[in-house]
Amino acid sequence: MVEHNTVRTTCPYCGVGCGVLATPQPDGHVTIAGDPDHPANFGRLCSKGSALGETLSLDGRLLHPEIADKRVTWDQAFDEVANRFKQTISEHGPSSVAIYGSGQLLTEDYYVANKLMKGFVGSANIDTNSRLCMASSVAGHKRAFGSDTVPGNYEDLEQADLIVLVGSNLSWCHPVLYQRIVAARTARPDMKIVLIDPRRTVSADIAEIHLPIAPDGDSALFVGLLAHLDQQGITDSDYVSAYTSGYEAALLTAEDWDIAGVAEATGLSPLSIARFYDLFARTKKVVTVYSQGVNQSAAGSDKVNAIINCHLATGRIGKPGMGPFSVTGQPNAMGGREVGGLANMLAAHMDFTPDAIDRVARFWGSGSVAQGPGLKAVDLFAAMARGEIKAVWIMATNPVDSMPEADIVRDALKACPFVVVSDMNRHTDTMELAHVRLPAAGWGEKDGTVSNSERRISRQRPFLPLPGEARPDWWIIKEVAKRLGHGAAFSYFSPGQIFAEHVALSGFENSGNRDFDLSGLSGADYETMTPVQWPVRSKPTARMFGDGKFFTLDGRARFLPIQPPPPFAPAPGTFILNTGRVRDHWHTMTRTGKAARLSAHMAEPFVEIHPADASAMGISRANLVRLSNGHGSALVRALVTDRQQRGQLFVPMHWTDQFASNGRVDALVTGKTDPVSGQPALKMAQVHAEPVGVRLYGFVVAAQKPALATDYWAMAPAHNGYRAEIALFEELANWSDFLADTFGTDAVFQSIRDERSGRRAFVLIENGRLLAALYTSPDPVLVSRQWAVDLLSETELTASIVLAGRPGADRPEGGAIVCSCMGVGINTITEAVTRHGCTSVEAVGALTRAGTNCGSCRAEIRGIVDANRLIAAE
Ligand SMILES: Nc1nc2c(c(=O)[nH]1)N[C@H]1C(S)=C(S)[C@@H](COP(=O)(O)OP(=O)(O)OC[C@H]3O[C@@H](n4cnc5c(=O)[nH]c(N)nc54)[C@H](O)[C@@H]3O)O[C@H]1N2
Ligand SMILES: Nc1nc2c(c(=O)[nH]1)N[C@H]1C(S)=C(S)[C@@H](COP(=O)(O)OP(=O)(O)OC[C@H]3O[C@@H](n4cnc5c(=O)[nH]c(N)nc54)[C@H](O)[C@@H]3O)O[C@H]1N2
Ligand code: SF4
Ligand SMILES: [Mo]
């Protein structure tokens, strides 16, 4: 329901860019609902979006500027930043300083940061975490289309007869888009879905065909597809000759790739390849959705072009229900590309050509515009490690956790003479290394725009006051710009004014020869602006390239001849390490790590490992595993699953030193990059894996945050407290000291010990409420996590209930949370299937309410239904 104080804004998480209705309540909390009028989601939200209200507390926020760990005024902070940057530039030149930004900045913030660096500092050393995310798609688009343009839109996914998901776990990473596909397929059951991913992710749930491709086998698969389409006479020769160039050369390279060759390069069976090729060939309306399994690769740009080639050859682009579709990750990954946030772009989709440099210089009124590209993220931190970057300003990103070779990045930042970090949070692994900390305003406090995967610009609007001295990023940047002597060019007083300048630049001397053009928006009311798809000349554009006109010099789309890389063979005894995301966490968990219900789905860092590999190494379920290579190491829980292929491991990217003892997976990831895009191969590291000799495993629940210093620990918030997994490699000499240090109390715990099993429990209860409990065991602890966590909310507890370590017969045990919205666990769902005969997700929902809110867990519920029906059938 829309109340008078409801604010229409946009979700700060993924690139789907869902509209959100936020309504602050008198008691201070904020009600969150999907905006029924927003064309990205029509009212839907996923589990992360639904839980936004739980992430808004000021816990852990940075609320005033700091220099050298001491609180200072904004003036002192600005003077320090400006003076140190000025001094560094005058001593070592403009390329000795850098900005490292983020697809989580709003377009207005990003525009101002880019203008300061490229326009007035005169160095293009501004790059962003989008280098780790979208750079290969950008490069692929530019090579094929002459511009970084996503041709299609979300409706194409609903209209397609075949959707090919390549390296995309859409169900978890773009959940509302996935739900739109599920709804479309329910209405049109003939619609087909193919998933191409080395892992059988939950996105396989709706797929007719899952191709468990060998890592980086994608180029071979799509090059082979091009050859197949040509052989079958499926290509659209009229389209190819009228609107494209380079087909013959691309085909010449492709012709060597028959199904047998593709099978060898991809590890797929010839039969499954043939089925996929046949489906693609005979279905006109095909959308190929791709994401990080494509982009984050040393061959990422080539994968993108191998995919685009197949769409160009069949003329399946820019028409309803057809096209290659690179889905963006961050809420403003697209907006960052629009303003030129990448070091190799200038501004408003212009490159560093002499004409464009001259045009932008005249527009900005600057004589010192950078004359060529700057350092890309991996090179930038490498230059820092060599001492060449001497001052850096990091905004809205956490490179100590998210960059490859993260320990080297951390050392480079430690050695860098001057590090400024603007962030909302005081405690992040990157913040720890800052000389100057600048408190940024966050979602709900900021005002500006973001662009989603379908080129749709939406407003983010504030509904909360600025806390403490936190300020929006654009304001912080322009204050520094003023002190650097550029006041006239940075005299901004509102984001609307910055947006208007961005609009003007996009249309400046643009007679339709640059894709990015917002000139139709000039004069539009920023405050009331509704979501709109660019380009907007006379009107918004839902789809690009339908007319066969591209932004290359000759106006034709280009085929690229793609030479697939040889299959990757890891060194003997090592695994290929794949990395990515889980459903309910966002990146380095600075937001989702605050929500108990989001932390209940996956509560600690883990490694997915195939059962055969696990048993070969003597790793059982829930053992701890050490991963290591020349770059670093990590300690994670084993999740034994046949969703994973043999010889490969998967570790999520989310855990940091703030949440676990040693869970930073990027410490292990290689800094190898794609030669064209500079995007690192984040999905393909090589690691050794070994089980860790654990003396004691433990599980903790506590009302106050425990101080954990055990060999292994991973902490998460829980309703009314905290939960943690721990492990000790040595027997403890003194339990009471340990309890006192961990829980910060001298109170005496009640305890029991079972001599035979070696299990112990320690409990501290005050006035019927649980303050702390610790369960330990020589084996992974069997205590029901959800039951123990729920004890934190009880008011009439006795020690014996807690010490028992399991629920009484009167209390059903829900098990690990599957549906985070309704708090329904796996046992409850399993019971709905096995005892109550539910045979569908809907029936489970009707009985337990699981899956009835945001729907993000429906694929997992279906998995449980299917698995139990199989068991029943056996
Ligand atoms: N829940 C959640 N959602 C998110 C985010 C989040 O942190 N959490 N982050 C957002 C951001 S910024 C991004 S960029 C997107 C990312 O969205 P996705 O790209 O969907 O997510 P990932 O899990 O990084 O990787 C996708 C899949 O690529 C597969 N893969 C690995 N190597 C290969 C390969 O060689 N070939 C193929 N075909 N597949 C491969 C992996 O097994 C993985 O399942 O998600 C966005 N949405
Ligand atoms: N191994 C591996 N590594 C990866 C990936 C992978 O798949 N595997 N994926 C890569 C990808 S695609 C991405 S996008 C990156 C993401 O990685 P990061 O960008 O490092 O991750 P976040 O946790 O989103 O960091 C955002 C930070 O900005 C802060 N913040 C939020 N809003 C604002 C704001 O408005 N202003 C300011 N100043 N600060 C704000 C948050 O508190 C947080 O500290 O990780 C990359 N790294
Ligand atoms: S799908 Fe979820 S995370 Fe992505 S924008 Fe929508 S609500 Fe936010
Ligand atoms: Mo991303």
PDB file of C-alpha atoms and ligand atoms in Angstrom, residues 11 13-18 44-46 48-49 173-177, ligand 3:
ATOM      1  CA  CYS A  11      17.033  -1.529  -4.928  1.00  0.00           C
ATOM      2  CA  TYR A  13      21.697  -4.641  -4.976  1.00  0.00           C
ATOM      3  CA  CYS A  14      21.720  -6.291  -8.345  1.00  0.00           C
ATOM      4  CA  GLY A  15      21.490  -4.997 -11.884  1.00  0.00           C
ATOM      5  CA  VAL A  16      17.865  -6.071 -12.292  1.00  0.00           C
ATOM      6  CA  GLY A  17      17.185  -2.667 -10.763  1.00  0.00           C
ATOM      7  CA  CYS A  18      13.867  -3.363  -9.052  1.00  0.00           C
ATOM      8  CA  ARG A  44       8.302  -8.384  -7.067  1.00  0.00           C
ATOM      9  CA  LEU A  45      11.353  -8.414  -4.797  1.00  0.00           C
ATOM     10  CA  CYS A  46      13.813 -11.196  -4.007  1.00  0.00           C
ATOM     11  CA  LYS A  48      17.721  -9.603  -0.433  1.00  0.00           C
ATOM     12  CA  GLY A  49      15.402  -6.848  -1.606  1.00  0.00           C
ATOM     13  CA  CYS A 173      21.993 -13.504  -8.748  1.00  0.00           C
ATOM     14  CA  HIS A 174      19.165 -11.889 -10.738  1.00  0.00           C
ATOM     15  CA  PRO A 175      16.256 -13.495  -8.909  1.00  0.00           C
ATOM     16  CA  VAL A 176      13.451 -11.248 -10.087  1.00  0.00           C
ATOM     17  CA  LEU A 177      14.492 -11.663 -13.701  1.00  0.00           C
TER      18      LEU A 177
HETATM   19  S1  SF4 B   3      16.358  -8.973  -8.001  1.00  0.00           S
HETATM   20 FE1  SF4 B   3      16.540  -8.709  -5.779  1.00  0.00          FE
HETATM   21  S2  SF4 B   3      18.574  -7.847  -5.458  1.00  0.00           S
HETATM   22 FE2  SF4 B   3      18.094  -7.615  -7.633  1.00  0.00          FE
HETATM   23  S3  SF4 B   3      17.265  -5.548  -7.787  1.00  0.00           S
HETATM   24 FE3  SF4 B   3      15.541  -6.951  -7.534  1.00  0.00          FE
HETATM   25  S4  SF4 B   3      15.117  -7.033  -5.342  1.00  0.00           S
HETATM   26 FE4  SF4 B   3      17.149  -6.111  -5.612  1.00  0.00          FE
END
